[in-house]
Coordinates of C-alpha atoms in Angstrom, one line a residue:
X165 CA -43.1 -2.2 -11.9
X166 CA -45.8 -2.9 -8.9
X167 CA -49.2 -3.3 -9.6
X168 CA -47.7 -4.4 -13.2
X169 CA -49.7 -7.3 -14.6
X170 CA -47.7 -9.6 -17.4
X171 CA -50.5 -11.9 -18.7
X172 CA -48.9 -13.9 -21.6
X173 CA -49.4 -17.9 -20.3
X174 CA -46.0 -18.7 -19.2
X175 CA -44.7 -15.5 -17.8
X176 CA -44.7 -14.5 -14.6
X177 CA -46.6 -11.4 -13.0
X178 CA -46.2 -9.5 -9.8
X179 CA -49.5 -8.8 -7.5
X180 CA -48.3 -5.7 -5.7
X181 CA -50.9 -6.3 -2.8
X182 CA -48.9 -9.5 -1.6
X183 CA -45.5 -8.8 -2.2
X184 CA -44.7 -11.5 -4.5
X185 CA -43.8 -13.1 -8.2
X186 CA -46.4 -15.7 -9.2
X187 CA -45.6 -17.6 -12.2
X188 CA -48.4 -18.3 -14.5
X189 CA -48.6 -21.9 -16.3
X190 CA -50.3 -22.6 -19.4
X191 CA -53.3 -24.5 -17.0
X192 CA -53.7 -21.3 -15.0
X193 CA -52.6 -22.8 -11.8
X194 CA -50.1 -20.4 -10.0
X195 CA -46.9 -20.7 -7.8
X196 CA -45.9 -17.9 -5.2
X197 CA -42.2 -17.5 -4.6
X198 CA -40.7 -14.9 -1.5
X199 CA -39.0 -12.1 -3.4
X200 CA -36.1 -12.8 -5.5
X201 CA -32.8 -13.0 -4.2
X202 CA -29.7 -12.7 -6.0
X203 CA -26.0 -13.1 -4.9
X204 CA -22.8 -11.1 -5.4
X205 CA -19.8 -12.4 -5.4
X206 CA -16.9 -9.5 -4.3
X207 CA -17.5 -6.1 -2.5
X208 CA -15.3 -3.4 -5.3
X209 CA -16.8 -1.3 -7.1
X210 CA -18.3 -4.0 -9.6
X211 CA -20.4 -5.8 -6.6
X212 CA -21.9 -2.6 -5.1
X213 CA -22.8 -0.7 -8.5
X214 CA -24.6 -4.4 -9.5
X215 CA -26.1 -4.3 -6.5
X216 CA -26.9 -0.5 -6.3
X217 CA -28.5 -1.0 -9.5
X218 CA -30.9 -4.0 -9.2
X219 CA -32.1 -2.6 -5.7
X220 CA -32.8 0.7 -7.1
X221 CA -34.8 -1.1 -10.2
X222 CA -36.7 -3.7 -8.6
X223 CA -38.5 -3.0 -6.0
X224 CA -38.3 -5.9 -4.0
X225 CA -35.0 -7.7 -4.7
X226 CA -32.9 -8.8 -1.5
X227 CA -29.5 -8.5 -2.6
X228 CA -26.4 -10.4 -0.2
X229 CA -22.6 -9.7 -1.0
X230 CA -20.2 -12.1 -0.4
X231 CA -16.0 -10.6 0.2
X232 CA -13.5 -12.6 0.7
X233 CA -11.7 -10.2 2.9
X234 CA -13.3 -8.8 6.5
X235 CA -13.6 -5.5 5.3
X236 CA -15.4 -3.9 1.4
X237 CA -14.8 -1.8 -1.4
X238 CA -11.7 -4.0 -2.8
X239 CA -9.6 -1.7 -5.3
X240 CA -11.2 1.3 -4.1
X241 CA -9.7 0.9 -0.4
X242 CA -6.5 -1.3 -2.0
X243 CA -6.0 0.3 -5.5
X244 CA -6.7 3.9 -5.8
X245 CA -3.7 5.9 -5.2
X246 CA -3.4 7.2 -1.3
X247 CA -3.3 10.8 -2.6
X248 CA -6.6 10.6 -4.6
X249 CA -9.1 11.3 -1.6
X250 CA -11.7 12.5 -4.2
X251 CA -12.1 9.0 -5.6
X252 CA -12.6 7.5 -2.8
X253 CA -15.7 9.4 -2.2
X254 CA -18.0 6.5 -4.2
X255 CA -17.8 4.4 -0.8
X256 CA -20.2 6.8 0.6
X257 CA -22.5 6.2 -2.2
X258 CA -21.6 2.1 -1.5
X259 CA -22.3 2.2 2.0
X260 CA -25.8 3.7 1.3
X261 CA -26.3 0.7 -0.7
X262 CA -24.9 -1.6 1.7
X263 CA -27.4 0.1 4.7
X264 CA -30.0 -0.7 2.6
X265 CA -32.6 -2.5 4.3
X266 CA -32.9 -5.3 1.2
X267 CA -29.1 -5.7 1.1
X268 CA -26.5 -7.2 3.3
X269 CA -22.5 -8.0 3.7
X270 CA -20.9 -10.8 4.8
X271 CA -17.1 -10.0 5.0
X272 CA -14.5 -12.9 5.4
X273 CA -16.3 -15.0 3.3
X274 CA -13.8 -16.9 0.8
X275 CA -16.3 -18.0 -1.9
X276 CA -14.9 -21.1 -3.9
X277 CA -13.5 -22.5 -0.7
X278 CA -15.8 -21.7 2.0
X279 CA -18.7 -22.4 0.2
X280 CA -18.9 -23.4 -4.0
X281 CA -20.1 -21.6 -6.6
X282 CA -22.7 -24.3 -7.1
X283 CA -24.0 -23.8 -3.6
X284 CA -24.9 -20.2 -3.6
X285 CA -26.7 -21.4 -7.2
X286 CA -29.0 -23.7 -4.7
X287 CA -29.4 -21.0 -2.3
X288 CA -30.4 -18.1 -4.6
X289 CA -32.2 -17.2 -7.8
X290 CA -28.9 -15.3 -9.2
X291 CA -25.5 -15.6 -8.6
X292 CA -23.6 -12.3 -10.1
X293 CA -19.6 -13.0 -9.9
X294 CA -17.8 -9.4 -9.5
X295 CA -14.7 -10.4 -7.6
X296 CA -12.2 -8.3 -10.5
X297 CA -8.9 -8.9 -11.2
X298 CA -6.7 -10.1 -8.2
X299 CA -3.5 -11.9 -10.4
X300 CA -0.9 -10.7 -12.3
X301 CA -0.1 -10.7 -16.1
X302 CA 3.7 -11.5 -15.9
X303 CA 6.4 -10.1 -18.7
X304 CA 7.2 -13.9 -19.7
X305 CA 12.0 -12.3 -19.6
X306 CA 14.5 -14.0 -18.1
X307 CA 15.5 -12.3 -15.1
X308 CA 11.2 -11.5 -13.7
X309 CA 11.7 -13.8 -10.3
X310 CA 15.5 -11.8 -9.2
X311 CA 14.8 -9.6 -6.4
X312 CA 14.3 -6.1 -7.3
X313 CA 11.0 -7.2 -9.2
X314 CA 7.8 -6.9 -8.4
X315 CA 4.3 -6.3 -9.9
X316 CA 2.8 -2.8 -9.9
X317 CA -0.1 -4.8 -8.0
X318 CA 1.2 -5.7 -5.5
X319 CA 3.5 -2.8 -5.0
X320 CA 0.4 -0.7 -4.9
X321 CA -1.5 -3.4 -2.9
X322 CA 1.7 -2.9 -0.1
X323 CA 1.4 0.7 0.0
X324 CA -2.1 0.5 0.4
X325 CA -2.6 -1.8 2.9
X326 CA -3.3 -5.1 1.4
X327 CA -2.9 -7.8 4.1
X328 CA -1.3 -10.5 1.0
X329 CA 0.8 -7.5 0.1
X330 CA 2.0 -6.6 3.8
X331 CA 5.3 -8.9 3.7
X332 CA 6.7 -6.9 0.1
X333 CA 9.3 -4.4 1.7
X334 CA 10.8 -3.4 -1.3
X335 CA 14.2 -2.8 -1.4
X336 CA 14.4 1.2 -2.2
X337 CA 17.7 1.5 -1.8
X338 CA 19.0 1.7 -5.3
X339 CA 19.2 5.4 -7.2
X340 CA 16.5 4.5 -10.6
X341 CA 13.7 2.4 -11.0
X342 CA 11.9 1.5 -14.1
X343 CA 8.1 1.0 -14.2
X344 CA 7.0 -1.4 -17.1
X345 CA 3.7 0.1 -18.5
X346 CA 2.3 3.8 -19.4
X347 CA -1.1 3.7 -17.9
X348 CA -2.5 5.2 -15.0
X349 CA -1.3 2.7 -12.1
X350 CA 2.4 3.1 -13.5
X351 CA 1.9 6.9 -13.2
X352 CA 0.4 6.4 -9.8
X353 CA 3.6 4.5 -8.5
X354 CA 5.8 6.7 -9.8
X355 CA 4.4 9.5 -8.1
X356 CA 4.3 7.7 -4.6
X357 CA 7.7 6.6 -5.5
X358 CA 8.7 10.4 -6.0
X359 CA 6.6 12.5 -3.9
X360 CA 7.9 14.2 -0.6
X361 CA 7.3 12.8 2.3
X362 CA 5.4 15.3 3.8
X363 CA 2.8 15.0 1.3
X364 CA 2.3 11.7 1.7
X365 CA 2.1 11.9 5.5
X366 CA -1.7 13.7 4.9
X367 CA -2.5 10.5 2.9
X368 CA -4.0 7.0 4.4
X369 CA -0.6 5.2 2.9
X370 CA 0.5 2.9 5.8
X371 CA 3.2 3.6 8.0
X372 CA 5.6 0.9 7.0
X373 CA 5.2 2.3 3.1
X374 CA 6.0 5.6 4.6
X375 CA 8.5 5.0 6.4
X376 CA 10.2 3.1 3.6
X377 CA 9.7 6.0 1.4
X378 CA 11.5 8.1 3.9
X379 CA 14.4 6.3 3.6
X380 CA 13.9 5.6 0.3
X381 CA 17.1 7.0 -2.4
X382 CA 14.9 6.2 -5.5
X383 CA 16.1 9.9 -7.2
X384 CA 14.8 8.5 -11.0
X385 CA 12.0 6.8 -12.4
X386 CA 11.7 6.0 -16.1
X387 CA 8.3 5.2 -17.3
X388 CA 8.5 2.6 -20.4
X389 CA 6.2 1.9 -23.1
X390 CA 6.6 -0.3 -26.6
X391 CA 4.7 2.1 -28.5
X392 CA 4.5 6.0 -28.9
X393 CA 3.5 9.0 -27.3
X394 CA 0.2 9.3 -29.6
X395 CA -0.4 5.6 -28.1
X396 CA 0.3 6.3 -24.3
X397 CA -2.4 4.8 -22.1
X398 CA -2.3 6.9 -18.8
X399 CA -4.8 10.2 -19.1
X400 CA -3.9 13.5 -18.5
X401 CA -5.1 14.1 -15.2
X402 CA -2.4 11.5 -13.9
X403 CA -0.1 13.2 -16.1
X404 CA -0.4 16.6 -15.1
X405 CA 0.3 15.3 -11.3
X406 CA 3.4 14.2 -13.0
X407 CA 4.4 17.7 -14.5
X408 CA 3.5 19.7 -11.3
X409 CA 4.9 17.3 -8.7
X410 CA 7.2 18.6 -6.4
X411 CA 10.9 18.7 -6.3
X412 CA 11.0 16.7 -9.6
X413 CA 11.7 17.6 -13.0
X414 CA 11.1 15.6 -16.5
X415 CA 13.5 13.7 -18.8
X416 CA 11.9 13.2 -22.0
X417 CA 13.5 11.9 -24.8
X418 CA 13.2 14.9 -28.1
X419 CA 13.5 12.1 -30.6
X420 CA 11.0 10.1 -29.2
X421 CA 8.7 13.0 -30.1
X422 CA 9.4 12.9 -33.8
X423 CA 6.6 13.4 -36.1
X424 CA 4.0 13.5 -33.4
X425 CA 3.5 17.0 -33.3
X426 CA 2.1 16.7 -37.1
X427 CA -0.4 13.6 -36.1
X428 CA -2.5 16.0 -33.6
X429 CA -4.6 17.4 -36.3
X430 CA -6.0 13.6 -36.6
X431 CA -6.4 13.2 -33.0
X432 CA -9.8 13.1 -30.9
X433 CA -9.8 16.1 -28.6
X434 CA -8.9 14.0 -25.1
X435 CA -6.1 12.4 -26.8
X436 CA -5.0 15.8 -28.3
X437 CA -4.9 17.2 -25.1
X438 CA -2.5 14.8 -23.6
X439 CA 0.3 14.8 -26.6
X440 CA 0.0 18.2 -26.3
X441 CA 1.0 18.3 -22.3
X442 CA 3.5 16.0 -23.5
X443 CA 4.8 17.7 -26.1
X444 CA 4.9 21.0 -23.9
X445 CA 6.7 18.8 -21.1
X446 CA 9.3 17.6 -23.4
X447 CA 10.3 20.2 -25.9
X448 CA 9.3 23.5 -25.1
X449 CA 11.7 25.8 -23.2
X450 CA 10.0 26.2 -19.6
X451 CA 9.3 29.6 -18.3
X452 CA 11.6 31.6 -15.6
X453 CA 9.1 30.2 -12.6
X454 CA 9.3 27.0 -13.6
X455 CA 12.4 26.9 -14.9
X456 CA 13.6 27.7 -11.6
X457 CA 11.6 24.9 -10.0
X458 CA 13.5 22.5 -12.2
X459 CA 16.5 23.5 -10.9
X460 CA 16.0 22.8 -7.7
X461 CA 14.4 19.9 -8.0
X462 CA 16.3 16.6 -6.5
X463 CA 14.1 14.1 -8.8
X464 CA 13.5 12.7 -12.3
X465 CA 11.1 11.4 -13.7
X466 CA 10.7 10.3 -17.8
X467 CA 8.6 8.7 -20.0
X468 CA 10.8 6.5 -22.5
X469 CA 8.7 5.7 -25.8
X470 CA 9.5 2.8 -28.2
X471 CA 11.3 0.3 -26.1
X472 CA 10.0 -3.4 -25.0
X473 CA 11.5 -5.9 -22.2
X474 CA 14.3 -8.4 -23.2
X475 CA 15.8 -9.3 -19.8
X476 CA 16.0 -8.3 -16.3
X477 CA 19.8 -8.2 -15.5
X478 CA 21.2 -9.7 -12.2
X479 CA 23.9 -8.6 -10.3
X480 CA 27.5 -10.5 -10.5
X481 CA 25.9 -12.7 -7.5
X482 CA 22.8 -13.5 -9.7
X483 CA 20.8 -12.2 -6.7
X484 CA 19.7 -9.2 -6.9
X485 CA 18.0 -6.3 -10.4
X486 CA 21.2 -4.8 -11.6
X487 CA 19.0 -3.3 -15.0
X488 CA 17.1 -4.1 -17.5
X489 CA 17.7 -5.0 -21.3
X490 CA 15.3 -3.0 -23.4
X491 CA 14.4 -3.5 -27.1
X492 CA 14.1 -1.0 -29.5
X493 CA 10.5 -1.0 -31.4
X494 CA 9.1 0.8 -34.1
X495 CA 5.6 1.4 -35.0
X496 CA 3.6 -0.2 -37.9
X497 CA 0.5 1.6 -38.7
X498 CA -1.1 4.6 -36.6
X499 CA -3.3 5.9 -34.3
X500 CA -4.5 3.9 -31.7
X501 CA -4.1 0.5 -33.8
X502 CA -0.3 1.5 -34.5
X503 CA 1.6 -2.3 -33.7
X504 CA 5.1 -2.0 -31.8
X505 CA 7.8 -4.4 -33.8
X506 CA 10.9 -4.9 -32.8
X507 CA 14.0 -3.5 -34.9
X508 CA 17.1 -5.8 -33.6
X509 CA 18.2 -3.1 -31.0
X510 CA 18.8 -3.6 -27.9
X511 CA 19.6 -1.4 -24.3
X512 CA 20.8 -1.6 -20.8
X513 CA 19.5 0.5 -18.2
X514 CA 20.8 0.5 -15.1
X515 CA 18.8 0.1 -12.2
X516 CA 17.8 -1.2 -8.7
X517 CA 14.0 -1.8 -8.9
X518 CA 12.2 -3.0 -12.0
X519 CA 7.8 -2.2 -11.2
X520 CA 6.0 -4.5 -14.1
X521 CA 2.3 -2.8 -14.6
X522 CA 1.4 -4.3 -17.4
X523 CA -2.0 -5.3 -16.0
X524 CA -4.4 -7.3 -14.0
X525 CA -5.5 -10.4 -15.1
X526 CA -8.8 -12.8 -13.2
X527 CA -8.2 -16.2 -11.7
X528 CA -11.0 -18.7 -12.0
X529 CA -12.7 -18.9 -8.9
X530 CA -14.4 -22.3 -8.5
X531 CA -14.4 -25.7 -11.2
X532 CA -18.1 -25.2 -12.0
X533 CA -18.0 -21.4 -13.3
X534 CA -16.7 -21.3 -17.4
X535 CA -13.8 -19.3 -17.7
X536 CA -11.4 -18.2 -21.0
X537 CA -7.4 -18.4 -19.5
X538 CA -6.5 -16.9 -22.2
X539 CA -8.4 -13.4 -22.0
X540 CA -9.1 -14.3 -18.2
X541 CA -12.3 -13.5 -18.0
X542 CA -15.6 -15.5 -17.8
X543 CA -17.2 -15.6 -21.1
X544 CA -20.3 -13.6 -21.1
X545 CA -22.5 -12.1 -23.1
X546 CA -24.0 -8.9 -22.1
X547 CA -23.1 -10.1 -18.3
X548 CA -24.9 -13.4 -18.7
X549 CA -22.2 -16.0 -18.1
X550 CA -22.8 -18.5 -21.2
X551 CA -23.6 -22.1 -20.6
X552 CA -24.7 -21.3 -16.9
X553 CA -28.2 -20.0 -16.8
X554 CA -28.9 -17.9 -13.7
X555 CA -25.0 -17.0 -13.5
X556 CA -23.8 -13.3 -14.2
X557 CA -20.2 -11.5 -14.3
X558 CA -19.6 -7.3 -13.9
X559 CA -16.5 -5.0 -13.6
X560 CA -13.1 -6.6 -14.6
X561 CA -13.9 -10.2 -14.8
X562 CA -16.5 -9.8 -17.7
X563 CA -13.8 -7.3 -19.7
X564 CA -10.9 -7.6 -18.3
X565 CA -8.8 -5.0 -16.6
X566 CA -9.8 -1.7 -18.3
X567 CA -11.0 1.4 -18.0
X568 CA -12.0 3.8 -14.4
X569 CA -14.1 3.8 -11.8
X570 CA -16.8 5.1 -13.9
X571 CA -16.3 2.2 -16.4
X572 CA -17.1 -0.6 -14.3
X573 CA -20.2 1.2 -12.9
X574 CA -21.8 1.6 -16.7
X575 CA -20.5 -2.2 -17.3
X576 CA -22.1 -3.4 -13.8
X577 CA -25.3 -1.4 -14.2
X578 CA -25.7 -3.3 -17.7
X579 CA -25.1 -6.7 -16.2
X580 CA -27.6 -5.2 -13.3
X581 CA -30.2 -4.6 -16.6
X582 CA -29.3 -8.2 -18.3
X583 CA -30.3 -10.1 -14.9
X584 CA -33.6 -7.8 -14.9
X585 CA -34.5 -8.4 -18.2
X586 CA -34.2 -12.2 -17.3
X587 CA -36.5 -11.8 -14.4
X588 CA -39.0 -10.3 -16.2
X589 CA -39.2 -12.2 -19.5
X590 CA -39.3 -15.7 -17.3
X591 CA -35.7 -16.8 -18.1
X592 CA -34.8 -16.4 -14.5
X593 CA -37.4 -19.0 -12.8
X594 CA -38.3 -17.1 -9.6
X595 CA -41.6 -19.9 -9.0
X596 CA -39.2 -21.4 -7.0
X597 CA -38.8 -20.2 -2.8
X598 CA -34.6 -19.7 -2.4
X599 CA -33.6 -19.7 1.6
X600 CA -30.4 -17.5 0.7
X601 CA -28.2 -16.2 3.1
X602 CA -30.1 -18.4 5.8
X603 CA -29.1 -21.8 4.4
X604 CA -25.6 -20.2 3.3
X605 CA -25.4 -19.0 6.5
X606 CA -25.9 -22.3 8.0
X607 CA -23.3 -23.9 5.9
X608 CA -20.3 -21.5 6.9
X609 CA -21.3 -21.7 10.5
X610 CA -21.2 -25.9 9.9
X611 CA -17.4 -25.2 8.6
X612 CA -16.2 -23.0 11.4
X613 CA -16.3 -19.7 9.0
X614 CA -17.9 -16.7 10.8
X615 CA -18.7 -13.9 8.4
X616 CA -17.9 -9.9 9.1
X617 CA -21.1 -8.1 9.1
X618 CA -21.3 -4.4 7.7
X619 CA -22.1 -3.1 11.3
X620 CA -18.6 -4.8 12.5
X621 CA -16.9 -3.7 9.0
X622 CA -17.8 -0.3 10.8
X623 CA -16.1 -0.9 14.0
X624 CA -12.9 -1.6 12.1
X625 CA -13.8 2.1 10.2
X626 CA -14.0 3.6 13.6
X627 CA -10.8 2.5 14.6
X628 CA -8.9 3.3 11.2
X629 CA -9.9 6.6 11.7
X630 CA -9.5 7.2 15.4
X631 CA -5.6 6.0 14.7
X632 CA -5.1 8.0 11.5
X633 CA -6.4 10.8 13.5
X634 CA -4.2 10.1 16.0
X635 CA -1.2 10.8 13.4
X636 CA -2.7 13.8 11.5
X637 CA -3.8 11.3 8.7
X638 CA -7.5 10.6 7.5
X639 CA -6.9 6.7 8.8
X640 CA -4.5 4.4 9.5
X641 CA -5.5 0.9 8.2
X642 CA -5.0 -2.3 9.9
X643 CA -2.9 -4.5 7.9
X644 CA -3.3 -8.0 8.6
X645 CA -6.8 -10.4 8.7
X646 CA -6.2 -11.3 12.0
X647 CA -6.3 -7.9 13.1
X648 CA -9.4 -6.6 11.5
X649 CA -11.1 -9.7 12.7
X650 CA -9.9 -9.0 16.4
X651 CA -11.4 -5.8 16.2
X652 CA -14.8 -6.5 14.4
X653 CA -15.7 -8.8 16.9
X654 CA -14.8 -6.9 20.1

C-alpha cells in the first residue's frame, strides 16, 4: 500500500515519503493526520489476532490493547485446559505482536469503568471491542444456587488460576459428579476431574486445584446431553483423551446408541469419525490389553445421551447437591438440526457435584456500545458494530461463544479486513490527528489507575516460571491482582 496514490476527490491517499494519510476534498485543499491509531479492547486471543492482523496489513497503524486484568492472553492462560501445553503455544506468536514496535499493552486497565467506551472513541480513529465471553448462561431449574453447583467457567477459571475464580473450593468430596453439556470444556473438566495426580503435577494447574484433586473422591463422572450421539458437540481429539485416560474406564449406555450406527453413511467424515470412536467405546468388546486396563481402573467416566435438566436436588437440610432430576428427550428430525423434546420422563441421579457447561455468554460493557441480551453479543455486521461508526467487535462477542482457537483468529482477521476496508474507502475519517494512548494515558493517571506494561507483564512471566520450576512444573501462577501487581512493579 505505500507509495499507493487513491485520486478519486473525497478519498484519502497515502504519500509514502512523509509517512501520512492526507484526505483529499473536493476543492483540492488537503489535511495531514499522524498515522492511524486504533484501539483494542481485551488481550485473548480475539484482541491479539485483530491486532496481529491490521499491523501486518497496514504499514503504519499503531495499535494499543487495553486488559482488564495485569497480565494477557485471557482464555488462553484461564481457559485452555492445564494439560494442553501445545495450545498454548499461540502466545509466542501474541507476544511477537505485542513487541511490536507499533503496538503496545496496558494491563489493569478496566475499560467501562476506568475509562468509557466513548472516551477511547475521542482518543482514537477505531475502537475494536474483543473482550469475549466472561458470564455465564445459567440452566434457568430449581435447585442451580444449592451448593454443589457451579459453572464449568468458573470451575475451569479456579483450576486455572483465575483471580475471580480463586475463592471456589469446590467441595470434591462426594463419589459422582455430573457435567451439564457435551462439548469440549465439559470433556476438559472431566478429565482434570479424573486424571491422576501425578499427571497433573507436570501441568501449570495451581496448587490449591491440585491439592484438592488429591484429596478429591470424585470416582464417576457422567457427561449429559439433550440430544444424541450423532449430535455430540465435543471433537474427537478431546474424546480420545477420554478413552485413553488412565485408570478410568467408560460407561456408555447400548440403547442410547440405537440406530446410530445406520446414520454414519450420511455423516461428513469429522463427524463420522467421532460416532465411530463412540460407537467402538460403547459397544464393541475391548481387546485383552485393554480389557485388562479396564479392570484395573478405579474411575468412570460416561456419556449419557437424551436426557435434559429438571431440578437440582437438595439434601434433607436443603443445603447442599444431593442429585439431579433428568428428563428424558427424544429427537425430532436428524442430523445436526435434530430438536431434543421432552417425552414426560423423568430421572434421579445421585450425586455430590453438578458442573453446568452449557456456555459462555458476553456482558455489555459500557451504556454507549449497542448490544443484543438476548444472543449477547454486539450486533455487527461483518465486525462493524451497527449504529456506531468507527466501532468494531471480534472473537466471542461478535458470534458468541463458538468454535476453537483457530475460529476466532479467521473471525478477528475479518473484523481486522472490515476496519481496513473502512480506512481505505474513507468511511473511517483518518483527516483528523487522534492523541491515543497519550490523552488516555493522562486520564487513568488523573483517576489513580496505573496500567501494567508488557515489559512488567514479563516480570510477572519470570517469576511464574522460576516458581513452577521450583516445583517440577512449567509455572506456577500467581493467583490474586494484588499479587501480580506487587510483582510487576518491583
Amino acid at each position: 500500500m505505500s507509495g499507493h496514490r487513491l485520486l478519486l476527490p473525497g478519498l484519502r491517499l497515502w504519500t509514502s515519503g512523509r509517512g501520512r494519510w492526507m484526505s483529499r476534498r473536493h476543492d483540492g485543499a488537503c489535511f495531514s493526520s499522524c498515522s492511524p491509531k486504533v484501539c483494542i479492547v481485551g488481550s485473548g486471543p480475539a484482541g491479539f489476532y485483530t491486532a496481529q492482523h491490521l499491523i501486518k496489513a497496514q504499514k503504519h497503524v499503531h495499535v494499543d490493547i487495553y486488559e482488564r486484568l495485569p497480565v494477557p492472553f485471557g482464555l488462553v492462560r484461564f481457559g485452555v485446559a492445564p494439560d494442553h501445553p501445545e495450545v498454548k503455544n499461540v502466545i509466542n506468536t501474541f507476544t511477537q505482536t505485542a513487541k511490536h514496535l507499533r503496538c503496545s499493552f496496558y494491563g489493569n486497565v478496566n475499560v467501562g469503568k476506568d475509562v468509557s467506551v466513548q472516551e477511547l472513541q475521542r482518543a482514537y480513529h477505531a475502537v475494536v471491542l474483543s473482550y469475549g465471553a466472561e458470564g455465564n448462561r445459567t440452566m434457568g431449574v430449581p435447585g442451580e444456587g444449592l451448593a454443589g453447583v457451579y459453572s464449568a467457567k468458573d470451575f475451569v477459571g479456579w483450576y486455572n488460576g483465575l483471580p475471580s475464580c480463586r475463592q471456589l473450593s469446590p467441595d470434591l468430596s462426594c463419589e459422582t459428579a455430573v457435567i451439564l453439556g457435551q462439548g469440549n470444556v465439559a470433556l476438559d473438566v472431566a478429565r482434570v476431574l479424573l486424571s491422576p495426580v501425578d499427571m497433573l503435577k507436570e501441568t501449570d494447574i495451581t496448587q490449591p486445584a491440585l491439592e484438592a484433586l488429591a484429596h478429591s473422591q470424585v470416582r464417576r463422572v457422567l457427561i449429559v446431553g439433550r440430544r444424541g450421539p450423532v449430535q455430540v458437540a465435543c471433537t474427537i481429539k478431546e474424546l480420545r483423551e477420554m478413552v485413553n485416560l488412565p485408570g478410568t474406564r467408560p460407561d456408555m449406555v447400548e440403547a442410547d446408541f440405537d440406530g446410530v450406527t445406520e446414520a454414519l453413511k450420511d455423516l461428513p467424515r469429522p463427524r463420522k469419525r467421532l460416532t465411530e470412536l463412540m460407537l467402538k467405546t460403547a459397544l464393541q468388546t475391548p481387546g485383552e490389553t485393554e480389557q485388562e486396563r479396564r479392570d484395573q481402573a478405579s474411575r468412570t467416566w460416561g456419556l449419557r445421551f437424551f436426557r435434559s435438566p429438571v431440578e437440582v436436588l437438595a439434601d434433607p437440610e436443603r443445603h447442599r447437591t444431593a442429585g439431579i432430576r433428568l428428563a428424558v428427550t427424544r429427537l425430532e428430525g436428524s442430523g445436526e438440526a435434530a430438536r431434543a423434546v421432552l417425552t414426560g420422563e423423568v430421572e434421579d441421579v445421585t450425586c455430590g457435584l453438578v458442573i453446568s457447561s452449557i456456555g459462555y455468554k458476553s456482558l455489555p460493557i459500557d451504556q454507549s456500545v449497542p448490544f443484543d441480551s438476548q444472543s449477547a453479543i454486539v450486533p455487527n455486521t461483518l465486525g462493524r458494530v451497527k449504529q456506531a461508526p468507527g466501532l468494531y467487535c471480534s472473537g466471542w462477542l461478535k458470534t458468541g461463544p463458538t468454535g476453537v482457537i483457530a475460529t476466532t483468529m479467521n473471525n478477528s482477521f475479518d473484523t481486522a479486513r472490515s476496519l481496513l476496508d473502512d480506512m481505505e474507502s474513507g468511511v473511517l475519517d483518518l483527516s483528523a490527528a487522534k492523541s491515543g494512548s497519550q490523552v488516555i494515558s493522562a486520564l487513568l493517571e488523573q483517576r489513580g489507575v496505573k496500567p501494567v506494561s508488557f515489559s512488567d507483564w514479563e516480570k510477572i512471566d519470570r517469576v511464574e516460571m522460576s516458581r513452577g520450576e521450583a516445583s517440577g512444573k512449567p509455572r506456577e501462577k500467581l493467583l490474586t491482582v494484588e499479587e501480580m501487581l506487587h510483582v510487576a512493579r518491583t
